mmCIF file of C-alpha atoms in Angstrom:
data_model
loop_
_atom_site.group_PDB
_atom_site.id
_atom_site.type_symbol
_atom_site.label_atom_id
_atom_site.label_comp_id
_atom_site.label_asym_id
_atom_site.label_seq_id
_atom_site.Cartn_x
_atom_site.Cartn_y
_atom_site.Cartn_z
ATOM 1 C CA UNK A 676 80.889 30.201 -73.792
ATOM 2 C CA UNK A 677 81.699 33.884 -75.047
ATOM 3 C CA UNK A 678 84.201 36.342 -73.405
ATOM 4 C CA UNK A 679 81.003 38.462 -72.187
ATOM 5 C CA UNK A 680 78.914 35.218 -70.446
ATOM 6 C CA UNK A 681 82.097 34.308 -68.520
ATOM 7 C CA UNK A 682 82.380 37.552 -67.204
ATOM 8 C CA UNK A 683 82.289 38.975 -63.630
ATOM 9 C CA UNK A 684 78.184 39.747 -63.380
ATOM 10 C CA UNK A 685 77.637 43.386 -63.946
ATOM 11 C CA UNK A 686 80.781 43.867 -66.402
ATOM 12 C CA UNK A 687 78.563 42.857 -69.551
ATOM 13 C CA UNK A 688 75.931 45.290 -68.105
ATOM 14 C CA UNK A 689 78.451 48.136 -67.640
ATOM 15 C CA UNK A 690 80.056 47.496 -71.258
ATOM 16 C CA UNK A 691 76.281 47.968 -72.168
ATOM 17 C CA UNK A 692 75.228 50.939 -70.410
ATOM 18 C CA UNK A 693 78.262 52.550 -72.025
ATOM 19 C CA UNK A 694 77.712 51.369 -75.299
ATOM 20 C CA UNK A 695 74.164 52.380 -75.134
ATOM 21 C CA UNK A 696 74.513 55.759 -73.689
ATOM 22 C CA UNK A 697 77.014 57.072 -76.449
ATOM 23 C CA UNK A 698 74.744 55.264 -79.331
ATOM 24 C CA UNK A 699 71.622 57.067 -78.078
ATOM 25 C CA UNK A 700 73.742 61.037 -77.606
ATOM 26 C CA UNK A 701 74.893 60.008 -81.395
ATOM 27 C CA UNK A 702 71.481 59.340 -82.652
ATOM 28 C CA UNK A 703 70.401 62.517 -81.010
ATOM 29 C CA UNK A 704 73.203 64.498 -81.908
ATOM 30 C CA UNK A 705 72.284 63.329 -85.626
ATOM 31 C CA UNK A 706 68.829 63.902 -85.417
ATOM 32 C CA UNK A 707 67.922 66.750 -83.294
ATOM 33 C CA UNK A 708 69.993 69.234 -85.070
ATOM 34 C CA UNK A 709 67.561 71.091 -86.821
ATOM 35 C CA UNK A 710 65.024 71.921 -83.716
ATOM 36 C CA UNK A 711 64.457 74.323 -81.980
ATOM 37 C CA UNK A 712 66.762 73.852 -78.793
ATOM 38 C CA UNK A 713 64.221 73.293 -76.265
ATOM 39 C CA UNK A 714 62.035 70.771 -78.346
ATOM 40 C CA UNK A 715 66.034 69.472 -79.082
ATOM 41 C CA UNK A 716 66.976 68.960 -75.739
ATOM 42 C CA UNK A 717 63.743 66.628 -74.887
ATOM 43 C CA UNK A 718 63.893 64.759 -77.580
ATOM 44 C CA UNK A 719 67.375 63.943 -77.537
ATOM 45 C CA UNK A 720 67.051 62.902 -74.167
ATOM 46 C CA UNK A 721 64.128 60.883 -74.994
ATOM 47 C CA UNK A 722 66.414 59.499 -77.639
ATOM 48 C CA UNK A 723 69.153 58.087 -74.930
ATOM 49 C CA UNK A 724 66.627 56.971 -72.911
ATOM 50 C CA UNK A 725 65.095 55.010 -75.654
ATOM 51 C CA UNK A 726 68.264 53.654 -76.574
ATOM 52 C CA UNK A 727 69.413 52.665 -73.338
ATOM 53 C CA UNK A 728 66.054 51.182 -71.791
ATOM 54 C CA UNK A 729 65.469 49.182 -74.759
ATOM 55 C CA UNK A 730 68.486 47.016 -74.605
ATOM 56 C CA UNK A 731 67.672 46.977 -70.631
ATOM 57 C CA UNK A 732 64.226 45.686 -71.228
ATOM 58 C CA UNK A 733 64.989 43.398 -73.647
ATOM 59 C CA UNK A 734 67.688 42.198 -71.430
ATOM 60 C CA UNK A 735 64.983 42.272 -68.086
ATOM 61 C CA UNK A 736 62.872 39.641 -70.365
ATOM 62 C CA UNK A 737 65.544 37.055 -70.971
ATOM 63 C CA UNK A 738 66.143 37.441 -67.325
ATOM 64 C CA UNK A 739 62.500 36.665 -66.248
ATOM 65 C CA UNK A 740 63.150 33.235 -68.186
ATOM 66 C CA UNK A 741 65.570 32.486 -64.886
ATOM 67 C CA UNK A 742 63.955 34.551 -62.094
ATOM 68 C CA UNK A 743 61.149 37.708 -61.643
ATOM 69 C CA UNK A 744 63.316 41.080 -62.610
ATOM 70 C CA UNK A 745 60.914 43.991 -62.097
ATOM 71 C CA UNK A 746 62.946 45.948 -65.363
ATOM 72 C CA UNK A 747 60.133 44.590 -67.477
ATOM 73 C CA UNK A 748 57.827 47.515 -65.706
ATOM 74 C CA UNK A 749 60.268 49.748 -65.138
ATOM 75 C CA UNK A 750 62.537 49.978 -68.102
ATOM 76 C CA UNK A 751 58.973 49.084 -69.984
ATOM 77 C CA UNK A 752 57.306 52.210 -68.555
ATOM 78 C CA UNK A 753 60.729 54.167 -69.594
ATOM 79 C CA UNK A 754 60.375 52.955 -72.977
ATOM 80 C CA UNK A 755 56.887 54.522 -73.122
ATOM 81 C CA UNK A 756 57.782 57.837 -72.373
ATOM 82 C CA UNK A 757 60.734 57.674 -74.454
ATOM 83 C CA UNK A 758 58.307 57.803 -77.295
ATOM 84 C CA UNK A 759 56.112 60.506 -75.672
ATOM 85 C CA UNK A 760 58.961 62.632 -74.573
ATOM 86 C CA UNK A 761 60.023 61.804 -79.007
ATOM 87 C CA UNK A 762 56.880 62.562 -80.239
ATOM 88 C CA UNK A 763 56.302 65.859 -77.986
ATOM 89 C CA UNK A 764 59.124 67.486 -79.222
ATOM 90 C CA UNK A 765 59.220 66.388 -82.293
ATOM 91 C CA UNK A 766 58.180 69.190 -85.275
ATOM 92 C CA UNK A 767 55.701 71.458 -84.188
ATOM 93 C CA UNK A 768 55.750 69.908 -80.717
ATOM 94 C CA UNK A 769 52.686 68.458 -79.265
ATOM 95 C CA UNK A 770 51.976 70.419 -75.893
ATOM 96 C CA UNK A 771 49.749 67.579 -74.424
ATOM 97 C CA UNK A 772 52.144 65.119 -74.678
ATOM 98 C CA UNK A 773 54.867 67.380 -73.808
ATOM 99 C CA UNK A 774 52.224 67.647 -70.278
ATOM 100 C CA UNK A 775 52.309 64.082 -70.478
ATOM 101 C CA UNK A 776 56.055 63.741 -70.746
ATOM 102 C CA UNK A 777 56.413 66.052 -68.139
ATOM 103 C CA UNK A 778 55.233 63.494 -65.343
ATOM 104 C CA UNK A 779 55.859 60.057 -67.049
ATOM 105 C CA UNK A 780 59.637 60.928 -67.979
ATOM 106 C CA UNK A 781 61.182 61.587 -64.431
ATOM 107 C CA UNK A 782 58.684 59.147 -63.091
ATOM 108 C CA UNK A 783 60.316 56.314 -65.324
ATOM 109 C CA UNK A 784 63.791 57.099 -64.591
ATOM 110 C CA UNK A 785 63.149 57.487 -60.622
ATOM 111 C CA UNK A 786 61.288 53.987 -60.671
ATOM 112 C CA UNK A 787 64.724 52.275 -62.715
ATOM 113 C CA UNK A 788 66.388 54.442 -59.987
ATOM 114 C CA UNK A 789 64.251 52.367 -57.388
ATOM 115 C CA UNK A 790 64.776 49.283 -59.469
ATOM 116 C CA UNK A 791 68.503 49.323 -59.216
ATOM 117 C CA UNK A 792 68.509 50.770 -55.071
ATOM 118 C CA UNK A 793 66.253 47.487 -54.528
ATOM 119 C CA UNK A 794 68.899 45.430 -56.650
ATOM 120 C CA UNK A 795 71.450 46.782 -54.326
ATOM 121 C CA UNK A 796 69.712 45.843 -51.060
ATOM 122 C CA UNK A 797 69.129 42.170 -52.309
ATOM 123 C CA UNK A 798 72.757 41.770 -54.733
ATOM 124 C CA UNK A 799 75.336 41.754 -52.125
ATOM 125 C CA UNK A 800 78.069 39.180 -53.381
ATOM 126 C CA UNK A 801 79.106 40.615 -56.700
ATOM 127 C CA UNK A 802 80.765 43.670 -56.588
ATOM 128 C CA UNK A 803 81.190 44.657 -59.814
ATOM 129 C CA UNK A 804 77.594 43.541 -60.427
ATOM 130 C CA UNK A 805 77.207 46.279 -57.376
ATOM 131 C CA UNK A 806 79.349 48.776 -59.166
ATOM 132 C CA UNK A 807 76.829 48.822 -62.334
ATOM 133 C CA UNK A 808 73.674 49.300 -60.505
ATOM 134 C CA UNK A 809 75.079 52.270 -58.269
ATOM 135 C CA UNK A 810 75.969 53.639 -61.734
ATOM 136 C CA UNK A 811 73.001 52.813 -62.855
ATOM 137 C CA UNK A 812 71.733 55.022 -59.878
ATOM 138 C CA UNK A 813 73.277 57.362 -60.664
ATOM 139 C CA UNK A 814 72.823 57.274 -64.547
ATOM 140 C CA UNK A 815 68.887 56.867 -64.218
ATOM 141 C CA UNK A 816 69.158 60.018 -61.801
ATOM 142 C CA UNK A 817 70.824 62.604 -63.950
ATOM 143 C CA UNK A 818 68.068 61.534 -66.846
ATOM 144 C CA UNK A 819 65.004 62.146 -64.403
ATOM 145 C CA UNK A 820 66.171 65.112 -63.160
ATOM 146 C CA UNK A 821 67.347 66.654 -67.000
ATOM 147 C CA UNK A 822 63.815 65.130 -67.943
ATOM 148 C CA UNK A 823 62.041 66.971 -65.514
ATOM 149 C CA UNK A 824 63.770 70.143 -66.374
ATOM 150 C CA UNK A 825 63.778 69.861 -69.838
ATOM 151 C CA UNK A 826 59.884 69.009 -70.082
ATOM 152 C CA UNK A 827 58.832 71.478 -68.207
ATOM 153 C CA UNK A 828 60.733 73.957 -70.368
ATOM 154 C CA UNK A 829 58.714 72.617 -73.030
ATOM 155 C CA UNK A 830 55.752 73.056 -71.493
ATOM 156 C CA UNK A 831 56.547 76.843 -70.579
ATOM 157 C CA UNK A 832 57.410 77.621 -73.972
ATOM 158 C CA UNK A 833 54.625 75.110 -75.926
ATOM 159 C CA UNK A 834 52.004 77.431 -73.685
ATOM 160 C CA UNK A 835 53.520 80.822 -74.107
ATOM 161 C CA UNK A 836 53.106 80.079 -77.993
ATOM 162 C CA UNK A 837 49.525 79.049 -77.580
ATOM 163 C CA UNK A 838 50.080 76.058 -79.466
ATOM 164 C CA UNK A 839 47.674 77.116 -82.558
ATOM 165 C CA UNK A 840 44.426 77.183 -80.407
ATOM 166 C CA UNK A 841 43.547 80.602 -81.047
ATOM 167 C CA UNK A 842 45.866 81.836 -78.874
ATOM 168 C CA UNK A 843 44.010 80.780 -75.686
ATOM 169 C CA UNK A 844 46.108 79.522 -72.916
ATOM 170 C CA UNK A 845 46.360 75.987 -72.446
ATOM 171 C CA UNK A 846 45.164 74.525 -69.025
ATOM 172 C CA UNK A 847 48.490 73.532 -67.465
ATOM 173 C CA UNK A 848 46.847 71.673 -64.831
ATOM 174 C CA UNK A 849 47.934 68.018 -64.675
#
């Protein structure tokens, strides 16, 4: 066995979370740097979200070959956004999806927020293993509530523009 399997359970998840969460601000730090800072700031979110649920969810899969670990839906609906909150900032900006985004992004980090709060309730041994989901709390937290910020900024200024349809206003209704 490897350093990380024989580790305390939650240290490997913890070294991953970090590892993750700098990977993703470096991809959007490389690739957001030439929009517009409100379409920047969603989709370099978007980007760390992407990052970091996608090694969760891949991780919640190999779990569910042991036991039922509900971060197949949740880090799964994450990773959808992700690529709505991407594509609605992306270029011109889309301002449906950016509507879209707007609900599905802090949805998907308050139901990994849930996720992990349930994973504390039933996880009481470990404490390290404790330590990484009420960082992961935390963590999934911070992104919902930047998310919902951040998209609704997007919306705001996606519908001030008129977003190229004649200069109508868009029905901001959800």
């Amino acid at each position: 066995m490897g350093m990380v399997e024989d580790s305390e359970p939650g240290v490997p998840a913890m070294m991953a979370l970090g590892l993750v969460t700098v990977t993703g601000i470096l991809l959007a730090l490389l690739s957001t740097w030439h929009l517009p800072v409100v379409q920047a700031r969603v989709v370099g979110l978007s980007l760390v979200c992407l990052c970091t649920s996608s090694v969760f969810f891949v991780w919640a899969v190999k779990n569910c070959a042991k036991h039922l670990d509900l971060g197949v839906l949740t880090f799964g609906f994450t990773l959808i956004f992700s690529f709505v909150g991407i594509l609605s900032g992306w270029g011109a900006a889309d301002l449906e999806l950016a509507k879209w985004y707007r609900w599905g992004g802090p949805l998907g980090c308050g139901l990994v927020c849930m996720n992990y709060v349930a994973g504390l309730a039933i996880f009481k041994k470990h404490l390290l293993l404790r330590a990484y989901m009420m960082i992961g709390v935390v963590w999934w937290l911070i992104a919902g509530l930047f998310s919902l910020e951040f998209a609704a900024t997007l919306v705001r200024s996606l519908a001030a523009k008129g977003n190229g349809d004649g200069g109508q206003p868009p029905d901001l209704s959800m």
